[in-house]
PDB file of C-alpha atoms in Angstrom:
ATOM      1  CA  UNK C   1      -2.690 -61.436  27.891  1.00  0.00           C
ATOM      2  CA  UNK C   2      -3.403 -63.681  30.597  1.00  0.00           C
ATOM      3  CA  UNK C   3      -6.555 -65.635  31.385  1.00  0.00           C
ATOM      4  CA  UNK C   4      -9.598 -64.509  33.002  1.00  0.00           C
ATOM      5  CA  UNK C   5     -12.452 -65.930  34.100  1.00  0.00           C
ATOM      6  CA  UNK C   6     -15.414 -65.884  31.727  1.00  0.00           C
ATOM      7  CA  UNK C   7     -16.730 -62.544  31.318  1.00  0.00           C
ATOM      8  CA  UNK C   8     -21.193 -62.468  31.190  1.00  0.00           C
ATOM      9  CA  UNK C   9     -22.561 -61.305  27.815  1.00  0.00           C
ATOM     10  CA  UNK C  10     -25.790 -59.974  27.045  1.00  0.00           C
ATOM     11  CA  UNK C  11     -29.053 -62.067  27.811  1.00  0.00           C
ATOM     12  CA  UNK C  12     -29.358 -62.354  24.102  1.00  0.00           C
ATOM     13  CA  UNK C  13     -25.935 -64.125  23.108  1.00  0.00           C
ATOM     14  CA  UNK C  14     -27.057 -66.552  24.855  1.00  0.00           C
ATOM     15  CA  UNK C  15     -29.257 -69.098  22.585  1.00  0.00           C
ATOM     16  CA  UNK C  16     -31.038 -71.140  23.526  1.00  0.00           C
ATOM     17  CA  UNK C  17     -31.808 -69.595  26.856  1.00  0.00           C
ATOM     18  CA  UNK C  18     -30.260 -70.702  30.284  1.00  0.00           C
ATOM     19  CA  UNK C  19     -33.692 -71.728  31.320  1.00  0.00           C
ATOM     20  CA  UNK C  20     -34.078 -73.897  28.113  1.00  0.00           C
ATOM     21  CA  UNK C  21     -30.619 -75.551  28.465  1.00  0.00           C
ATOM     22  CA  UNK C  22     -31.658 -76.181  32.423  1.00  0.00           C
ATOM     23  CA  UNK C  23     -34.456 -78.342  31.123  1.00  0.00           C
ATOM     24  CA  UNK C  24     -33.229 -80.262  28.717  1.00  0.00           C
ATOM     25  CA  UNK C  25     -30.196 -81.233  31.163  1.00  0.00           C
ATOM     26  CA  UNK C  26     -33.238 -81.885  33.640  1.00  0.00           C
ATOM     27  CA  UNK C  27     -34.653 -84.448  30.471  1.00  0.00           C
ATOM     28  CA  UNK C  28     -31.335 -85.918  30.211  1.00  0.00           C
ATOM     29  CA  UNK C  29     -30.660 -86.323  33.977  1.00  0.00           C
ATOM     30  CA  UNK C  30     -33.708 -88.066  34.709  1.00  0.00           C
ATOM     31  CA  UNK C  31     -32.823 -90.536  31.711  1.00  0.00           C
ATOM     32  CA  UNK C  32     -28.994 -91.449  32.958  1.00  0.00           C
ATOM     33  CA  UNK C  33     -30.385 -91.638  36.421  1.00  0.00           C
ATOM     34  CA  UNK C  34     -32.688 -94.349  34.970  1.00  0.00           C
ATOM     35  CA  UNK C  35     -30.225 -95.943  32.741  1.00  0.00           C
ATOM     36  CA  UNK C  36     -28.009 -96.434  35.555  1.00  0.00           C
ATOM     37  CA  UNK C  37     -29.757 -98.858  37.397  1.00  0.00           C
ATOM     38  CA  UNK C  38     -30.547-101.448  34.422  1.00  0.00           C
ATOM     39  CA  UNK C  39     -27.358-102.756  32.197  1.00  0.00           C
ATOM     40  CA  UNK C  40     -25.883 -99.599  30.731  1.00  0.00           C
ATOM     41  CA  UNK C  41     -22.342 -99.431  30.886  1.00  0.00           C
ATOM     42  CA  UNK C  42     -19.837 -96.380  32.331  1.00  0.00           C
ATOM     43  CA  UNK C  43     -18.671 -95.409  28.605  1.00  0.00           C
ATOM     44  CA  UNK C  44     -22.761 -95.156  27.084  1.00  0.00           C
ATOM     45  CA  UNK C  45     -23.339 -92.836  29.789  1.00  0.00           C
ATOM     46  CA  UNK C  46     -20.411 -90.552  29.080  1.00  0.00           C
ATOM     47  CA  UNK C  47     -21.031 -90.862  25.490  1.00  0.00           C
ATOM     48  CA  UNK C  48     -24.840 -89.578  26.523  1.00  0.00           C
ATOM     49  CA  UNK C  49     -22.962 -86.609  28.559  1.00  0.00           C
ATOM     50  CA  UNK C  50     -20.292 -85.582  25.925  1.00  0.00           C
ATOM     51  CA  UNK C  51     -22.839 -85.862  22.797  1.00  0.00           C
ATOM     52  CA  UNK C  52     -25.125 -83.723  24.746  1.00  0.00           C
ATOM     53  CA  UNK C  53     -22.889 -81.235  25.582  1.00  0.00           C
ATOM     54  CA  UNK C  54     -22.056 -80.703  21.749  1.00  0.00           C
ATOM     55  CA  UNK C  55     -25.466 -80.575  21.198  1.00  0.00           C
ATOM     56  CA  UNK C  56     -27.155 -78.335  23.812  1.00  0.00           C
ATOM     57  CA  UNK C  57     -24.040 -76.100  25.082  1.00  0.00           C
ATOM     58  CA  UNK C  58     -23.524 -73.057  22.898  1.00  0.00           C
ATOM     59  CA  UNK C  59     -20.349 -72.434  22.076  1.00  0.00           C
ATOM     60  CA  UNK C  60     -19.287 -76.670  22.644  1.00  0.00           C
ATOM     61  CA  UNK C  61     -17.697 -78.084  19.433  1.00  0.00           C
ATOM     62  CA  UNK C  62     -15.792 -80.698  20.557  1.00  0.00           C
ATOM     63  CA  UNK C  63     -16.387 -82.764  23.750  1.00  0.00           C
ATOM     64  CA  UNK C  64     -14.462 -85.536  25.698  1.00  0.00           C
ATOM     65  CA  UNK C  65     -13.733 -87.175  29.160  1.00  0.00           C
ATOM     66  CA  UNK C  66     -10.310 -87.673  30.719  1.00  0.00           C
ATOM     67  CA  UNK C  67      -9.763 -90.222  32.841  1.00  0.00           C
ATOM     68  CA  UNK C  68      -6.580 -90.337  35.244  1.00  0.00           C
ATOM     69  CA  UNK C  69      -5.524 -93.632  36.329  1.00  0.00           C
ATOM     70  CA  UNK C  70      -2.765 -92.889  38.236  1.00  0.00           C
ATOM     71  CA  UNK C  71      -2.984 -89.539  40.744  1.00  0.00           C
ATOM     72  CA  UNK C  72       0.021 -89.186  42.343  1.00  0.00           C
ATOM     73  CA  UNK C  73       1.848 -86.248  41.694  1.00  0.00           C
ATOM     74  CA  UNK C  74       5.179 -88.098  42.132  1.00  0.00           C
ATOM     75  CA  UNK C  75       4.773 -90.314  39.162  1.00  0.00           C
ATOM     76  CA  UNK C  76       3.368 -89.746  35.592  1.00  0.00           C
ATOM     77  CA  UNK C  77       0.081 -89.512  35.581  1.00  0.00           C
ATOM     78  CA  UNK C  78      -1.627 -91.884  32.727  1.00  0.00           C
ATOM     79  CA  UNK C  79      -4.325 -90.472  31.109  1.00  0.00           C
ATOM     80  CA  UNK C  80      -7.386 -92.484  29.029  1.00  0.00           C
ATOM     81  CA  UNK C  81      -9.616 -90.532  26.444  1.00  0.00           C
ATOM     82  CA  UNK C  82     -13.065 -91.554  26.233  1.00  0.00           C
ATOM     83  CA  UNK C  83     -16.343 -90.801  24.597  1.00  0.00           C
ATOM     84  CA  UNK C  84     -15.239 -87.955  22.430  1.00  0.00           C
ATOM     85  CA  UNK C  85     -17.252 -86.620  20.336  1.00  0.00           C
ATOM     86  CA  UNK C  86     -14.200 -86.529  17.106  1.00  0.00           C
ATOM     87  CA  UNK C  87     -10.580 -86.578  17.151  1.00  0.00           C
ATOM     88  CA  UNK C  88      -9.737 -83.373  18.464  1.00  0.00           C
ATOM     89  CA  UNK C  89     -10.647 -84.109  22.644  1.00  0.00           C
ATOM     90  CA  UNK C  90      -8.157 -86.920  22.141  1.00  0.00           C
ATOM     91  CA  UNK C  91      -5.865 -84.634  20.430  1.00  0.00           C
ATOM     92  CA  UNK C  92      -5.533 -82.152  23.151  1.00  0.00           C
ATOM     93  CA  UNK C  93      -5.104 -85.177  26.115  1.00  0.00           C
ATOM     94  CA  UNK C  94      -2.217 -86.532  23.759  1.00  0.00           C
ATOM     95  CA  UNK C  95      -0.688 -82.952  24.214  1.00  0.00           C
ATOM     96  CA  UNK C  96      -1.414 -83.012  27.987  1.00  0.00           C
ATOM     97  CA  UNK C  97      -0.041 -86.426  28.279  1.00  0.00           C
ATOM     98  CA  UNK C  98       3.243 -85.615  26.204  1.00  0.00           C
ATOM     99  CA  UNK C  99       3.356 -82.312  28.156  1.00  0.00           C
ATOM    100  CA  UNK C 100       2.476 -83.829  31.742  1.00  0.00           C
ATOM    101  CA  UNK C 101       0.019 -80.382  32.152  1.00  0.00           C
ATOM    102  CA  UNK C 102      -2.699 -78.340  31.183  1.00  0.00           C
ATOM    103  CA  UNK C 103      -6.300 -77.529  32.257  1.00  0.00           C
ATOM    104  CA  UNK C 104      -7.130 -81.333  32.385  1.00  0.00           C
ATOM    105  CA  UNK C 105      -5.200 -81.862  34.833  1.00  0.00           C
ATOM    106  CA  UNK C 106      -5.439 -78.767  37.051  1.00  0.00           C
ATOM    107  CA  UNK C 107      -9.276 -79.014  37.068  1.00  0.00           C
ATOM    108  CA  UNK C 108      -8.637 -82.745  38.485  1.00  0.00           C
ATOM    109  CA  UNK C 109      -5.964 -81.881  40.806  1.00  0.00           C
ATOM    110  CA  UNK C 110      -7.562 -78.551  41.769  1.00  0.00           C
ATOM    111  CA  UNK C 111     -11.146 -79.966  41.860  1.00  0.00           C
ATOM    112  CA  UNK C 112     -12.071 -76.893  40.246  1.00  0.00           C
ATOM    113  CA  UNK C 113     -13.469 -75.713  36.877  1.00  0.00           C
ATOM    114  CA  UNK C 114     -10.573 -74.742  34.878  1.00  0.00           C
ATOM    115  CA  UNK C 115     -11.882 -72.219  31.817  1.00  0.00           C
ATOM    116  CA  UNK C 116      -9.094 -71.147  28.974  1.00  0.00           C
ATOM    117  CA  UNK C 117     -10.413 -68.037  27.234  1.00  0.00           C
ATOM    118  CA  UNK C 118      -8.251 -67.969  24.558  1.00  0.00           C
ATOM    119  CA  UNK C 119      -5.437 -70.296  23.462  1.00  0.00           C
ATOM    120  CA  UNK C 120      -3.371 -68.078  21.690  1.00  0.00           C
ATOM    121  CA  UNK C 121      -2.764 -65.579  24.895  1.00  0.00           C
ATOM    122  CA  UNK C 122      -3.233 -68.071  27.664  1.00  0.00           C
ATOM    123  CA  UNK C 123       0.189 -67.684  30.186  1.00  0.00           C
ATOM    124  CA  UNK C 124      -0.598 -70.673  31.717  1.00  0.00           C
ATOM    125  CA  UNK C 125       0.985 -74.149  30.133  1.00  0.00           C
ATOM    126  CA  UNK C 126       2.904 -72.205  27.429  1.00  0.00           C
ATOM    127  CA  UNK C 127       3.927 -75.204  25.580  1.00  0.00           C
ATOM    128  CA  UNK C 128       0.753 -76.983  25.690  1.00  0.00           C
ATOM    129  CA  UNK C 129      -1.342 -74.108  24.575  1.00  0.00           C
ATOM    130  CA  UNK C 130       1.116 -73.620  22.201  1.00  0.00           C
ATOM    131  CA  UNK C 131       0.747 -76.624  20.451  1.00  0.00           C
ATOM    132  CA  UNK C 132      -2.704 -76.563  20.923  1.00  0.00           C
ATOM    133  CA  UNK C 133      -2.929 -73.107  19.051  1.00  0.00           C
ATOM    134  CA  UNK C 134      -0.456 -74.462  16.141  1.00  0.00           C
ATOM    135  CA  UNK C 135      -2.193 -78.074  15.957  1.00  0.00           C
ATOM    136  CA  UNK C 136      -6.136 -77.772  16.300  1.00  0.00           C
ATOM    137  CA  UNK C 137      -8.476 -74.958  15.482  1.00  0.00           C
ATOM    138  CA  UNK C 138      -9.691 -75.086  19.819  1.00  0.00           C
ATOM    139  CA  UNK C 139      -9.523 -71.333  20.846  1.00  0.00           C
ATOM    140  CA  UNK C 140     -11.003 -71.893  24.315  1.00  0.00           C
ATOM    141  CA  UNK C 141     -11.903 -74.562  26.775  1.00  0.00           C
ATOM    142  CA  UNK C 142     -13.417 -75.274  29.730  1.00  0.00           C
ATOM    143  CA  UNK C 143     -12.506 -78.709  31.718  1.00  0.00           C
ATOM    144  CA  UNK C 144     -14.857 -79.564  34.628  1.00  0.00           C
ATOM    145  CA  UNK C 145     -13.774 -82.084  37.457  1.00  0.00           C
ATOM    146  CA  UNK C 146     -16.446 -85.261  36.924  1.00  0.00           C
ATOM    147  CA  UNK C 147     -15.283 -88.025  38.712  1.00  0.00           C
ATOM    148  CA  UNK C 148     -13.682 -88.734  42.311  1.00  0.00           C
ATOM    149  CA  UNK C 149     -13.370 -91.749  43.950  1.00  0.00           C
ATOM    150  CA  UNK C 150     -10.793 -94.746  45.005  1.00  0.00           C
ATOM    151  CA  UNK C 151      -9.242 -95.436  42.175  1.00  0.00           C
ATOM    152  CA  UNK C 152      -9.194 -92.451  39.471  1.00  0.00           C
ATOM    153  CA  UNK C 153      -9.895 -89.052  38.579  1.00  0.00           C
ATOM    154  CA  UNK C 154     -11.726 -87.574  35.464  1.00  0.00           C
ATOM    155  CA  UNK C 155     -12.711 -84.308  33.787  1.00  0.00           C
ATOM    156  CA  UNK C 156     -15.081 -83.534  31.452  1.00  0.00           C
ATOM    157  CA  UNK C 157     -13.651 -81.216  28.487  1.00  0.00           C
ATOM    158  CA  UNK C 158     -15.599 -78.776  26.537  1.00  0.00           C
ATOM    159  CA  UNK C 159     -13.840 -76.781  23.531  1.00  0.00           C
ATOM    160  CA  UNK C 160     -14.916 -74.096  21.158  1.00  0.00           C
ATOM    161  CA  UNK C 161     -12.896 -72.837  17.884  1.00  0.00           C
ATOM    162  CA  UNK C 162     -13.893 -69.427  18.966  1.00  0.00           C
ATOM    163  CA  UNK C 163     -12.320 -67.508  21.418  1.00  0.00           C
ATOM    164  CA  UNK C 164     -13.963 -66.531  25.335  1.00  0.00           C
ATOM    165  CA  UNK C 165     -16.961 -68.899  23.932  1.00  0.00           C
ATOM    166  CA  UNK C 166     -18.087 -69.587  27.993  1.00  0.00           C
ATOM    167  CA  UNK C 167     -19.535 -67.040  29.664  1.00  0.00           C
ATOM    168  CA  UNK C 168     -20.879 -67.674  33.470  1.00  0.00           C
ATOM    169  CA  UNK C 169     -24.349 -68.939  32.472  1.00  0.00           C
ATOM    170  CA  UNK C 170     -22.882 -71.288  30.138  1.00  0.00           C
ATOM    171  CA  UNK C 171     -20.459 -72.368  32.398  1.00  0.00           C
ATOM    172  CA  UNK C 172     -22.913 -73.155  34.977  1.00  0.00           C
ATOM    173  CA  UNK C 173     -25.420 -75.335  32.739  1.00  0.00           C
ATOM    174  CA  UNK C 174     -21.866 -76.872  32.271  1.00  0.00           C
ATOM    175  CA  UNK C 175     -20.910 -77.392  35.333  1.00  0.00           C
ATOM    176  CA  UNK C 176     -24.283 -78.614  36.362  1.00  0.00           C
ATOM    177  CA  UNK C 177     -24.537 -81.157  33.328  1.00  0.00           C
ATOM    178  CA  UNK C 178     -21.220 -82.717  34.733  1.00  0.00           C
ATOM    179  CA  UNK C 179     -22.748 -83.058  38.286  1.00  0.00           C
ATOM    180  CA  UNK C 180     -25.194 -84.932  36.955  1.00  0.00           C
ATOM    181  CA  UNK C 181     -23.129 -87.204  34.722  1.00  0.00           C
ATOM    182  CA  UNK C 182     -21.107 -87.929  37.729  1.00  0.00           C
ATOM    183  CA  UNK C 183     -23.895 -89.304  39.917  1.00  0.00           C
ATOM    184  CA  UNK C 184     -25.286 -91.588  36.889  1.00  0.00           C
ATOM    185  CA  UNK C 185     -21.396 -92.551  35.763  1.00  0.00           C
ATOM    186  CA  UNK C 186     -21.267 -93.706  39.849  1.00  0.00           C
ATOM    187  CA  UNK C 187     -24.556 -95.706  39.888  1.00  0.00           C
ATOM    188  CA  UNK C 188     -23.493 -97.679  36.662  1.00  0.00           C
ATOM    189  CA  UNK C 189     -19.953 -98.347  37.711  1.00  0.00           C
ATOM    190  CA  UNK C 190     -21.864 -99.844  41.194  1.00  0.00           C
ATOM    191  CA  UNK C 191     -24.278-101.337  38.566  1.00  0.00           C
ATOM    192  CA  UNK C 192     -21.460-102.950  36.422  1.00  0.00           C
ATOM    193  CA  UNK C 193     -19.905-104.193  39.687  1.00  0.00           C
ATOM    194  CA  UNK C 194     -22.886-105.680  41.070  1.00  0.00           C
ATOM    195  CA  UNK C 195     -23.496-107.538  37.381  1.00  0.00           C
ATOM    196  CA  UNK C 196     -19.688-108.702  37.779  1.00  0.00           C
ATOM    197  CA  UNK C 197     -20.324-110.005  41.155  1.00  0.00           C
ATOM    198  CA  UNK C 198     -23.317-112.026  40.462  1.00  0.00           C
ATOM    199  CA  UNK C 199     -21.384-113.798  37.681  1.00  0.00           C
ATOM    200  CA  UNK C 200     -18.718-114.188  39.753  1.00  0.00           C
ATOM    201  CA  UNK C 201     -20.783-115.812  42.313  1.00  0.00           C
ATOM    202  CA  UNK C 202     -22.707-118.169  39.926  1.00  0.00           C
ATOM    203  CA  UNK C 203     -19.293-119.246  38.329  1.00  0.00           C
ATOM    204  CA  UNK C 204     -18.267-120.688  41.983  1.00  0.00           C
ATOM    205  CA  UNK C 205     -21.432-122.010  42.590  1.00  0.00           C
ATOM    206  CA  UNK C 206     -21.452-124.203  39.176  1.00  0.00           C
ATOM    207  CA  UNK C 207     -17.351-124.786  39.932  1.00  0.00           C
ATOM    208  CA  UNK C 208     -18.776-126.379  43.474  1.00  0.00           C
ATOM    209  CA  UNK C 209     -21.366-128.060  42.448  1.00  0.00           C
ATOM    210  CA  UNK C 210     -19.095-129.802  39.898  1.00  0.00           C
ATOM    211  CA  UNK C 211     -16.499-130.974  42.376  1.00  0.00           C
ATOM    212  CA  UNK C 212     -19.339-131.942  44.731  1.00  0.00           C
ATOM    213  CA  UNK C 213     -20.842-134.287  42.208  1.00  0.00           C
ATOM    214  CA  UNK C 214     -17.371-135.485  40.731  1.00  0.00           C
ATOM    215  CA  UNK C 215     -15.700-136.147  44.284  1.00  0.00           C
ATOM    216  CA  UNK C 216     -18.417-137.081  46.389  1.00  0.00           C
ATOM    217  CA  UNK C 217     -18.166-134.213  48.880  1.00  0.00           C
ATOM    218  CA  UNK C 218     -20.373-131.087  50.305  1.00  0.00           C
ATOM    219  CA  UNK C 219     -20.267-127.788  49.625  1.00  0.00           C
ATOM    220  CA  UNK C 220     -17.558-126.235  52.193  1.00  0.00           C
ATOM    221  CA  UNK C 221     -14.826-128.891  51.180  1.00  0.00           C
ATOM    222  CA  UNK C 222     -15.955-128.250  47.784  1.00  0.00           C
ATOM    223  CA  UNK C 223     -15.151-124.639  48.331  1.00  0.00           C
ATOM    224  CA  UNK C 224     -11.965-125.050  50.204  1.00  0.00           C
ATOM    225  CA  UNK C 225     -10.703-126.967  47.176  1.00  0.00           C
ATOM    226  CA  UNK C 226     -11.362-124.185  44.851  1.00  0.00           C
ATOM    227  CA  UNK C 227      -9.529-121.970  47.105  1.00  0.00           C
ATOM    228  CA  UNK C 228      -6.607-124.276  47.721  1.00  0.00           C
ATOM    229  CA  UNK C 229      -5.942-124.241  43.711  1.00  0.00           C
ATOM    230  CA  UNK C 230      -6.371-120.536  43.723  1.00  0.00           C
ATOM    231  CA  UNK C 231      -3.876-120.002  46.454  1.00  0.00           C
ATOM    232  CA  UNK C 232      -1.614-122.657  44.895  1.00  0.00           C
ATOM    233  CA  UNK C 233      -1.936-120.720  41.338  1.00  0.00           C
ATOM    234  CA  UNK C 234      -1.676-117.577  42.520  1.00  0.00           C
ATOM    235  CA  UNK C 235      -5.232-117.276  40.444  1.00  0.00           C
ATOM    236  CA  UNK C 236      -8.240-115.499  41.569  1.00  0.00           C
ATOM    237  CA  UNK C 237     -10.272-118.297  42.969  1.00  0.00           C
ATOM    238  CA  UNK C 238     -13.112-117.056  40.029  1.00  0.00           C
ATOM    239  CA  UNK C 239     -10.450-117.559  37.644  1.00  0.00           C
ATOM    240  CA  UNK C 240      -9.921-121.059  38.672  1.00  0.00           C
ATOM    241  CA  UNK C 241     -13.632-121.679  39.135  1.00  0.00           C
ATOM    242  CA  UNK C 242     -14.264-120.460  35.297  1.00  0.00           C
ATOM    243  CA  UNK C 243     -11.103-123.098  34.129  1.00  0.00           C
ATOM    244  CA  UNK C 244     -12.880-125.850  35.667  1.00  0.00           C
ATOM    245  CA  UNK C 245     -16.410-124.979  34.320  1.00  0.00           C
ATOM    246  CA  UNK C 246     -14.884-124.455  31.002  1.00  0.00           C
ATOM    247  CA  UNK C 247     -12.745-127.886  31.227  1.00  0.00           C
ATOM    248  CA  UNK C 248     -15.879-129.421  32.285  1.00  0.00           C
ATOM    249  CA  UNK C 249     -17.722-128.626  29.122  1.00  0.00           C
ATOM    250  CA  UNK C 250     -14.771-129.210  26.460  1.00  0.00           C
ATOM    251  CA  UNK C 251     -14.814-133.223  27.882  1.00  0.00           C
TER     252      UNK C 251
END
């Protein structure tokens, strides 16, 4: 039997209702929207996202994010697990990693959602589901494209030990719970960035003000000196301003 896409069930099956679970994504939106601008870093936030989706998805027993570091279909793509929710998200991205497919991956290539009704007659990545099927009690999944930009790709990865547990509703409050961990995941990777920067830039400055006081010069010969050593060293000039802060406080 091959896979389908998720098939609606009654207004019933569905606890708590869609207009519940719409809510309390709302709650949890406006709080990693907040978080994001203070010092929270990338991997709380998709801890917040993945324990949430255990906890207010029907259906979600196991959650996890997949991030791809390297895209290109040429080479092997090199996948990091993150802020799974027990062993069994990592399990699955060990198969897809030892397999080099699976929905994972075609939701991040595809930038679509990717939804596996059931394991055990999915046509699709035979030896992966295969595995999966004879390793791990998963019976479906559901792997949702989070994160695009520059440098990597990610999913988030939702799986149920029962069979066709996603119907469209559920899917959706899915699908709209990873849109929303995408935009806070961005605003604390620019937050975590922007931290980085500032220490980088107070580093230099202390580095400069050193040589200035030690040397007897101003600040632009200060600076070109720090940059001379880095090109010299083949070192990040930060790098080099850090070693001489660091040397200046062991004497």
């Amino acid at each position: 039997m091959s896979a389908k896409e998720p098939s609606a069930k009654e207004p019933d099956e569905v606890s708590p209702s869609v207009a519940t679970l719409h809510a309390a994504i709302a709650r949890l939106a406006r709080d990693m929207h907040g978080s994001s601008e203070v010092s929270v870093a990338p991997d709380d936030v998709l801890s917040q996202v993945t324990q949430a989706a255990v906890e207010l998805i029907p259906g979600v027993d196991h959650a996890g994010v997949t991030l791809v570091r390297r895209r290109h279909r040429s080479t092997p793509p090199e996948l990091e697990s993150t802020a799974e929710t027990g062993p069994i998200p990592r399990q699955i991205d060990d198969l897809q990693h030892h397999f080099g497919d699976g929905p994972c991956f075609e939701a991040i290539w595809t930038e679509e959602t990717v939804y596996v009704p059931d394991v055990l007659t999915e046509t699709r990545w035979p030896a992966f589901v295969r595995a999966v099927g004879e390793q791990t009690p998963v019976r479906s999944s559901l792997a949702i494209q989070l994160v695009v930009n520059d440098v990597e790709l990610g999913a988030l990865n939702l799986h149920s030990e029962k069979p066709e547990a996603f119907d469209e509703a559920v899917t959706e409050v899915a699908m709209g719970l990873a849109a929303h961990a995408a935009i806070a995941l961005s605003g604390a990777r620019r937050g975590q960035q922007f931290r980085v920067a500032l220490a980088s830039r107070d580093i230099i400055g202390q580095a400069k003000g050193m040589i200035m006081e030690r040397y007897d010069t101003d600040a632009g010969r200060a600076f070109g000196i720090l940059r001379q050593l880095s090109q010299e060293s083949n070192v990040p000039i930060v790098d080099v301003a850090r070693r001489i802060v660091e040397a200046d406080h062991l004497e």
